[in-house]
Amino acid sequence: MNDIEKLIQIMGRLPGLGPRSARRAVLHLMKKRDSLLQPLIAALDDVHRNVRSCGICGNLDAADPCAICRDSARDAGALCVVADVADLWALERIGIFKGRYHVLGGVLSALDGVGPEQLAIAPLLRRIEAGGISEVILALGATVDGQTTAHYLADRLQGLDLAGGRLTISRLAHGVPVGGELDYLDDGTLIQALKARQKL
Amino acid sequence: MDFTDTAFVLSARRHGEGDVILSCLTRDHGRHLGLVKGGASRRSRPLLEIGNALAVQWRARLAEQLGYFQVELLAAHAALLLDDADRLAALNAAAAVIDATLPERAPHADIYADFADLVAALAGGAGDWGLAYLRWELRILADLGFGLDLSSCAVTGATDGLAFVSPKTGRAVTAAGAGRYAGRLLPLPQILCDPAAPVQPGDIQQGLRLTGHFLHAHLIDAPGAEKRLTARDRLVERVGR
């Protein structure tokens, strides 16, 4: 296997790319050696050398603790629990939540053999027991596995003996998406929306 | 080869980036697997949540192939249970038990009907979900040939005062009949002998330990099945609180 074929094979393993699209991407990189290939190599090398998981929240950053955990302007009393780093980034993108995060590294799944021990639940409990957190937001998916994990976490958090007073546990609302028309929504979303209706 | 049927989702495992391998309990074709093309997409993913009722169409060139499912949602049961930790745990456990115990492609009309009744009871929100789940597991054991005989004492023949079950034969035993072997027998909660008996604290957990013994002893032998049953373990832990 020559070098280009090897690169195509590796690129083809990336999400969203198959063998054909990997070949196109590699050919494009070959054509733009100086403007694209070289900066890409440098960026990949930088990421490989510098980026690591934050020891506190599990976010990916060039520094440990990450920029979010270091930011003293953020509300240290509000903690948002997410399944993956991608979820953290999605919440950061909207810029409304000004608290801190905790990345679990997945959700409970008997099918995939993911139990509480495989997730960052023990570090989460230690963080909360250390004090200073008054609200935990469980921002997990509206799936059976996501909500099973949320209920499991809620049980564990309610069982904590906290010296600093009460802990508020909340979860994200489920329902009609912005721009969504009822006629086009799936039954599950409609059921959730109706159950979580609010008084006007 | 093809068929159309109604089914309940038991599990949906992601296959590659966009597809899903669906395991479902069909009415006429038993537990059946198949690939759902694009099953991991934003549009299809909510359909494939555990417990949802689907209209399925299965196609394959040869009968022994995995084949492809085309699915349409009939009832979104999972969405009704997402807020209820106990009932959601029961649904998860029931799907895990069926997934782990039933052989593939062997039709079980009674098991399908029992599972449909259980899902309806859980989604309905009324009644004692724990008792409904426990009685469902007893029916599963019976349907698969390992039913417990709780009609009379295996030693004395008495029909009253049944307190234990033999872990080997699955037959009920009275306290008097158990004698010095009581410590080796499985406790039998009264709610399983007397349908009118009120549910006492600990009865459901005790009952689940009883059915769990026979599930593990006789029905769980497929690779990965034990791991799948951690959903049931979590239910047993939950009802014990």
Coordinates of C-alpha atoms in Angstrom, one line a residue:
Chain A
M1 CA 0.0 0.0 0.0
N2 CA 1.5 3.3 -1.0
D3 CA 1.3 6.5 1.1
I4 CA -1.7 8.0 -0.6
E5 CA -3.7 4.8 -0.3
K6 CA -2.8 4.7 3.4
L7 CA -3.9 8.3 3.9
I8 CA -7.2 7.6 2.0
Q9 CA -7.8 4.5 4.2
I10 CA -7.2 6.5 7.4
M11 CA -9.4 9.5 6.2
G12 CA -12.1 7.0 5.2
R13 CA -12.4 6.0 8.9
L14 CA -13.5 9.5 9.9
P15 CA -17.2 10.2 10.6
G16 CA -19.0 11.5 7.6
L17 CA -16.4 10.2 5.2
G18 CA -16.4 7.0 3.2
P19 CA -13.7 5.7 0.8
R20 CA -14.9 7.9 -2.1
S21 CA -15.2 11.1 -0.1
A22 CA -11.8 10.4 1.6
R23 CA -10.2 10.0 -1.9
R24 CA -11.7 13.4 -3.0
A25 CA -10.4 15.0 0.2
V26 CA -6.9 13.6 -0.2
L27 CA -6.7 14.7 -3.8
H28 CA -7.8 18.2 -2.8
L29 CA -5.1 18.2 -0.1
M30 CA -2.5 17.2 -2.7
K31 CA -3.6 20.0 -5.0
K32 CA -3.4 22.6 -2.1
R33 CA -0.2 21.4 -0.5
D34 CA 1.0 24.8 0.8
S35 CA -2.3 26.4 1.6
L36 CA -4.1 23.4 3.1
L37 CA -2.0 20.3 3.6
Q38 CA 0.8 21.9 5.5
P39 CA -1.4 23.9 7.9
L40 CA -3.5 20.8 8.4
I41 CA -0.4 18.8 9.4
A42 CA 0.7 21.5 11.8
A43 CA -2.8 21.8 13.3
L44 CA -3.1 18.0 13.8
D45 CA 0.3 18.0 15.4
D46 CA -0.6 20.8 17.7
V47 CA -3.8 19.1 18.7
H48 CA -2.1 15.8 19.3
R49 CA 0.6 17.4 21.5
N50 CA -1.5 19.9 23.4
V51 CA -5.2 19.0 23.7
R52 CA -6.2 16.8 26.6
S53 CA -9.2 16.1 28.8
C54 CA -9.8 18.5 31.6
G55 CA -9.2 16.8 34.9
I56 CA -12.2 18.6 36.5
C57 CA -15.0 18.5 33.9
G58 CA -13.8 16.2 31.1
N59 CA -13.9 18.9 28.4
L60 CA -11.2 18.9 25.7
D61 CA -8.8 21.9 25.9
A62 CA -5.1 22.8 25.4
A63 CA -4.9 23.5 29.2
D64 CA -5.9 21.5 32.2
P65 CA -8.1 22.7 33.9
C66 CA -9.9 23.9 30.8
A67 CA -10.8 27.5 30.0
I68 CA -14.4 27.0 31.3
C69 CA -13.2 25.6 34.6
R70 CA -10.6 28.4 35.0
D71 CA -13.0 31.2 34.2
S72 CA -13.8 32.8 37.5
A73 CA -16.6 34.9 36.0
R74 CA -18.7 31.8 35.5
D75 CA -21.2 30.7 38.1
A76 CA -19.5 27.9 40.1
G77 CA -22.8 27.1 41.8
A78 CA -24.5 25.8 38.6
L79 CA -23.3 22.5 37.1
C80 CA -24.6 21.2 33.8
V81 CA -24.1 17.4 33.3
V82 CA -23.8 16.3 29.7
A83 CA -23.1 13.0 28.0
D84 CA -20.3 14.0 25.7
V85 CA -18.0 16.8 24.8
A86 CA -20.1 17.5 21.7
D87 CA -23.1 18.3 24.0
L88 CA -20.9 20.7 26.0
W89 CA -19.9 22.5 22.8
A90 CA -23.5 22.6 21.6
L91 CA -24.5 24.3 24.9
E92 CA -21.5 26.7 24.8
R93 CA -22.4 27.6 21.2
I94 CA -25.7 29.2 22.4
G95 CA -23.9 31.1 25.1
I96 CA -26.8 31.3 27.5
F97 CA -25.5 28.9 30.3
K98 CA -22.9 30.7 32.4
G99 CA -22.2 27.9 34.8
R100 CA -19.8 25.0 34.7
Y101 CA -20.0 21.5 33.1
H102 CA -19.4 17.9 33.8
V103 CA -18.9 15.4 30.9
L104 CA -20.0 11.9 31.8
G105 CA -18.4 10.2 28.7
G106 CA -21.7 8.5 27.6
V107 CA -24.9 7.2 29.0
L108 CA -25.9 4.0 30.7
S109 CA -26.5 1.3 28.2
A110 CA -27.0 -2.4 29.1
L111 CA -26.7 -3.2 25.4
D112 CA -23.3 -1.7 25.0
G113 CA -22.1 -2.8 28.4
V114 CA -21.9 0.8 29.8
G115 CA -22.6 0.8 33.5
P116 CA -22.1 3.5 36.2
E117 CA -18.4 2.4 36.5
Q118 CA -17.7 3.2 32.9
L119 CA -19.0 6.8 33.3
A120 CA -17.5 9.8 35.1
I121 CA -20.2 9.5 37.9
A122 CA -17.8 9.1 40.8
P123 CA -15.9 12.3 40.0
L124 CA -19.2 14.1 39.6
L125 CA -20.3 13.0 43.1
R126 CA -17.0 14.0 44.5
R127 CA -17.3 17.4 42.9
I128 CA -20.7 18.0 44.4
E129 CA -19.7 16.7 47.8
A130 CA -16.8 19.1 47.8
G131 CA -19.4 21.9 48.1
G132 CA -20.2 25.1 46.4
I133 CA -22.7 23.7 43.9
S134 CA -26.4 24.6 44.4
E135 CA -27.9 23.4 41.1
V136 CA -27.3 20.4 38.9
I137 CA -28.8 20.5 35.4
L138 CA -29.0 17.0 33.8
A139 CA -28.7 17.9 30.1
L140 CA -29.0 14.4 28.7
G141 CA -30.8 13.1 25.6
A142 CA -34.5 12.5 25.4
T143 CA -33.9 8.8 24.8
V144 CA -34.6 5.8 27.0
D145 CA -30.8 5.5 27.7
G146 CA -30.4 9.2 28.3
Q147 CA -33.3 9.5 30.7
T148 CA -32.4 6.2 32.5
T149 CA -29.1 7.8 33.2
A150 CA -30.8 11.0 34.3
H151 CA -33.0 9.1 36.8
Y152 CA -30.0 7.1 38.0
L153 CA -28.0 10.3 38.6
A154 CA -31.0 12.1 40.3
D155 CA -31.2 9.1 42.7
R156 CA -27.5 9.2 43.5
L157 CA -27.5 13.0 43.9
Q158 CA -30.6 13.0 46.2
G159 CA -28.8 10.4 48.4
L160 CA -25.8 12.7 49.0
D161 CA -25.3 14.0 52.4
L162 CA -24.4 17.6 51.7
A163 CA -23.1 19.9 54.4
G164 CA -23.8 23.1 52.5
G165 CA -27.6 22.8 52.2
R166 CA -30.0 21.7 49.5
L167 CA -29.1 20.8 45.9
T168 CA -31.6 21.6 43.1
I169 CA -31.7 19.0 40.4
S170 CA -33.3 19.9 37.1
R171 CA -33.4 18.5 33.6
L172 CA -33.8 20.1 30.1
A173 CA -37.4 20.4 28.9
H174 CA -38.6 18.1 26.1
G175 CA -41.0 19.3 23.5
V176 CA -41.8 21.2 20.3
P177 CA -38.6 22.5 18.7
V178 CA -38.4 26.2 17.6
G179 CA -39.8 26.4 14.1
G180 CA -41.5 23.0 14.5
E181 CA -45.0 22.6 13.2
L182 CA -47.2 20.1 15.1
D183 CA -48.3 18.3 12.0
Y184 CA -44.7 17.3 11.2
L185 CA -43.6 16.3 14.7
D186 CA -43.1 12.6 15.7
D187 CA -45.6 11.1 18.2
G188 CA -43.0 10.9 21.0
T189 CA -42.1 14.6 20.8
L190 CA -45.8 15.5 20.8
I191 CA -46.4 13.4 23.8
Q192 CA -43.5 14.9 25.7
A193 CA -44.6 18.5 24.7
L194 CA -48.2 17.9 25.9
K195 CA -47.0 16.4 29.2
A196 CA -44.7 19.3 29.8
R197 CA -47.2 22.0 28.8
Q198 CA -47.0 25.3 30.6
K199 CA -49.5 27.8 32.0
L200 CA -49.8 31.0 30.0
Chain B
M1 CA -38.1 -13.4 1.4
D2 CA -40.2 -10.8 3.1
F3 CA -43.0 -10.4 5.7
T4 CA -45.0 -7.6 7.3
D5 CA -45.8 -7.7 11.0
T6 CA -46.3 -5.6 14.1
A7 CA -43.5 -5.4 16.6
F8 CA -42.1 -3.9 19.8
V9 CA -38.6 -2.5 19.9
L10 CA -36.3 -4.4 22.2
S11 CA -33.0 -2.8 21.3
A12 CA -31.4 -0.7 18.5
R13 CA -27.7 -1.0 18.1
R14 CA -25.9 1.5 15.9
H15 CA -24.2 0.0 12.9
G16 CA -21.7 2.2 11.1
E17 CA -22.6 5.8 11.0
G18 CA -26.2 6.0 9.9
D19 CA -27.7 2.5 10.2
V20 CA -29.1 0.5 13.1
I21 CA -29.5 -3.2 13.9
L22 CA -32.9 -3.5 15.3
S23 CA -34.0 -6.3 17.6
C24 CA -37.7 -6.5 18.0
L25 CA -40.4 -8.8 19.2
T26 CA -42.8 -9.5 16.3
R27 CA -46.3 -10.9 16.7
D28 CA -45.9 -13.8 14.2
H29 CA -42.1 -14.2 13.7
G30 CA -40.8 -14.1 17.3
R31 CA -37.7 -12.1 18.2
H32 CA -36.3 -10.8 14.9
L33 CA -33.3 -8.8 13.9
G34 CA -32.7 -6.7 10.9
L35 CA -30.9 -3.7 9.6
V36 CA -32.7 -0.3 9.5
K37 CA -31.0 1.8 6.8
G38 CA -30.7 5.4 8.1
G39 CA -32.0 4.2 11.5
A40 CA -29.6 6.5 13.3
S41 CA -30.9 9.6 11.5
R42 CA -32.6 12.4 13.4
R43 CA -35.9 11.4 11.8
S44 CA -35.7 7.6 12.4
R45 CA -34.0 7.5 15.8
P46 CA -37.1 8.4 17.9
L47 CA -39.0 5.6 16.3
L48 CA -36.5 3.0 17.5
E49 CA -36.7 3.7 21.2
I50 CA -37.3 0.6 23.4
G51 CA -40.9 -0.4 23.9
N52 CA -42.2 1.5 20.8
A53 CA -44.8 -0.4 18.8
L54 CA -43.9 -0.5 15.1
A55 CA -45.4 -1.8 11.8
V56 CA -42.4 -3.6 10.3
Q57 CA -41.6 -4.9 6.8
W58 CA -38.6 -7.3 6.7
R59 CA -36.9 -8.2 3.4
A60 CA -33.9 -10.3 2.6
R61 CA -32.7 -12.2 -0.5
L62 CA -32.2 -15.4 1.6
A63 CA -34.1 -16.4 4.8
E64 CA -30.9 -16.8 6.8
Q65 CA -29.6 -13.3 6.0
L66 CA -29.9 -10.5 8.5
G67 CA -32.2 -8.6 6.1
Y68 CA -33.6 -5.1 6.2
F69 CA -36.4 -3.6 8.1
Q70 CA -38.6 -0.8 7.0
V71 CA -40.5 0.6 10.0
E72 CA -43.4 2.8 10.8
L73 CA -44.4 4.0 14.2
L74 CA -47.7 2.7 15.7
A75 CA -47.3 3.9 19.3
A76 CA -44.6 5.9 21.0
H77 CA -44.7 4.1 24.4
A78 CA -41.2 5.2 25.4
A79 CA -42.1 8.9 25.3
L80 CA -44.9 8.2 27.8
L81 CA -42.4 6.7 30.3
L82 CA -39.4 9.0 30.0
D83 CA -40.4 11.0 33.1
D84 CA -41.2 8.0 35.3
A85 CA -38.0 6.4 36.6
D86 CA -39.7 3.3 37.9
R87 CA -41.8 2.4 34.9
L88 CA -38.9 3.3 32.6
A89 CA -36.7 0.9 34.5
A90 CA -39.4 -1.8 34.2
L91 CA -39.7 -1.3 30.5
N92 CA -35.9 -1.5 30.1
A93 CA -35.8 -4.6 32.1
A94 CA -38.6 -6.3 30.2
A95 CA -37.0 -5.6 26.9
A96 CA -33.7 -6.9 28.2
V97 CA -35.3 -10.1 29.5
I98 CA -36.9 -10.8 26.2
D99 CA -33.8 -9.9 24.2
A100 CA -31.7 -12.2 26.4
T101 CA -34.0 -15.2 26.7
L102 CA -35.9 -15.6 23.5
P103 CA -34.3 -17.5 20.6
E104 CA -34.4 -15.7 17.3
R105 CA -37.2 -16.2 14.8
A106 CA -39.2 -18.6 16.9
P107 CA -42.8 -17.3 17.0
H108 CA -44.3 -16.9 20.5
A109 CA -47.8 -15.5 20.3
D110 CA -48.3 -15.7 24.1
I111 CA -45.1 -13.9 24.8
Y112 CA -46.0 -11.2 22.3
A113 CA -49.4 -10.8 23.9
D114 CA -48.0 -10.7 27.4
F115 CA -45.4 -8.1 26.5
A116 CA -48.0 -6.0 24.8
D117 CA -50.1 -6.2 28.0
L118 CA -47.1 -5.2 30.2
V119 CA -46.2 -2.3 27.9
A120 CA -49.8 -1.1 28.0
A121 CA -49.9 -1.4 31.8
L122 CA -46.7 0.5 32.2
A123 CA -47.6 3.2 29.7
G124 CA -51.2 3.5 31.1
G125 CA -49.8 4.8 34.3
A126 CA -52.4 3.2 36.6
G127 CA -52.1 0.2 38.9
D128 CA -49.2 -1.4 40.6
W129 CA -46.4 -1.5 38.0
G130 CA -44.1 -3.6 40.2
L131 CA -46.7 -6.4 40.6
A132 CA -47.6 -6.2 36.9
Y133 CA -43.9 -6.7 36.0
L134 CA -43.4 -9.5 38.5
R135 CA -46.4 -11.4 37.2
W136 CA -45.2 -10.9 33.7
E137 CA -41.8 -12.5 34.5
L138 CA -43.6 -15.5 36.0
R139 CA -45.6 -15.8 32.7
I140 CA -42.4 -15.6 30.7
L141 CA -40.9 -18.4 32.7
A142 CA -44.1 -20.5 32.2
D143 CA -44.2 -19.7 28.4
L144 CA -40.6 -20.8 28.0
G145 CA -41.1 -24.1 29.8
F146 CA -39.8 -23.2 33.3
G147 CA -43.0 -22.2 35.0
L148 CA -43.1 -22.3 38.8
D149 CA -45.6 -24.7 40.4
L150 CA -47.1 -22.6 43.3
S151 CA -50.3 -24.6 43.6
S152 CA -49.3 -26.9 46.5
C153 CA -46.4 -28.0 48.7
A154 CA -44.1 -30.4 47.0
V155 CA -43.5 -32.2 50.3
T156 CA -46.8 -32.2 52.2
G157 CA -49.3 -31.5 49.4
A158 CA -50.8 -28.6 51.5
T159 CA -52.2 -25.7 49.6
D160 CA -52.0 -23.2 52.4
G161 CA -49.0 -21.6 54.1
L162 CA -46.7 -21.9 51.1
A163 CA -43.5 -20.0 52.0
F164 CA -40.7 -21.2 49.8
V165 CA -39.8 -22.4 46.3
S166 CA -37.3 -25.1 45.6
P167 CA -34.4 -23.6 43.5
K168 CA -34.1 -26.9 41.6
T169 CA -37.7 -27.9 40.8
G170 CA -39.5 -24.6 41.0
R171 CA -42.2 -26.1 43.2
A172 CA -43.6 -24.4 46.3
V173 CA -42.9 -25.7 49.8
T174 CA -44.6 -24.8 53.1
A175 CA -42.6 -23.8 56.2
A176 CA -43.4 -27.1 57.8
G177 CA -42.4 -29.0 54.6
A178 CA -39.1 -27.1 54.3
G179 CA -37.9 -28.0 57.8
R180 CA -34.2 -27.8 58.2
Y181 CA -33.8 -27.1 54.4
A182 CA -35.5 -23.7 54.7
G183 CA -32.2 -21.9 54.4
R184 CA -31.5 -23.4 51.0
L185 CA -34.9 -22.5 49.5
L186 CA -36.1 -19.3 47.9
P187 CA -38.6 -17.2 49.9
L188 CA -42.0 -17.0 48.2
P189 CA -43.9 -13.7 48.6
Q190 CA -47.6 -14.2 49.5
I191 CA -48.7 -12.0 46.5
L192 CA -47.7 -14.8 44.2
C193 CA -49.9 -17.4 45.9
D194 CA -52.8 -15.2 46.7
P195 CA -53.9 -12.6 44.1
A196 CA -55.9 -10.8 46.8
A197 CA -53.0 -10.4 49.2
P198 CA -51.9 -6.8 49.7
V199 CA -48.4 -6.0 48.5
Q200 CA -46.0 -5.8 51.4
P201 CA -42.7 -3.8 51.4
G202 CA -40.0 -6.0 49.9
D203 CA -42.5 -8.4 48.2
I204 CA -41.7 -7.2 44.7
Q205 CA -37.9 -7.4 45.2
Q206 CA -38.3 -10.9 46.8
G207 CA -40.4 -12.0 43.9
L208 CA -37.9 -10.6 41.4
R209 CA -35.1 -12.5 43.1
L210 CA -37.2 -15.6 42.8
T211 CA -37.9 -15.2 39.1
G212 CA -34.3 -14.0 38.6
H213 CA -32.9 -17.2 39.9
F214 CA -34.8 -19.3 37.3
L215 CA -34.1 -16.8 34.5
H216 CA -30.3 -17.1 35.2
A217 CA -30.4 -20.8 35.9
H218 CA -32.3 -21.9 32.8
L219 CA -32.7 -19.3 30.2
I220 CA -29.6 -17.1 30.0
D221 CA -27.0 -18.8 28.0
A222 CA -26.4 -16.7 24.9
P223 CA -23.1 -14.7 24.8
G224 CA -23.6 -11.2 26.1
A225 CA -27.0 -12.0 27.6
E226 CA -25.8 -11.6 31.2
K227 CA -24.5 -8.1 30.3
R228 CA -27.8 -7.3 28.7
L229 CA -29.6 -8.1 32.0
T230 CA -27.9 -5.3 33.9
A231 CA -31.0 -3.4 33.1
R232 CA -33.0 -5.9 35.1
D233 CA -30.4 -5.7 37.9
R234 CA -31.0 -2.0 38.1
L235 CA -34.7 -2.6 38.4
V236 CA -34.3 -5.0 41.2
E237 CA -32.0 -2.5 43.0
R238 CA -34.6 0.3 42.4
V239 CA -37.6 -1.6 43.8
G240 CA -35.5 -2.4 46.9
R241 CA -35.3 1.2 47.9

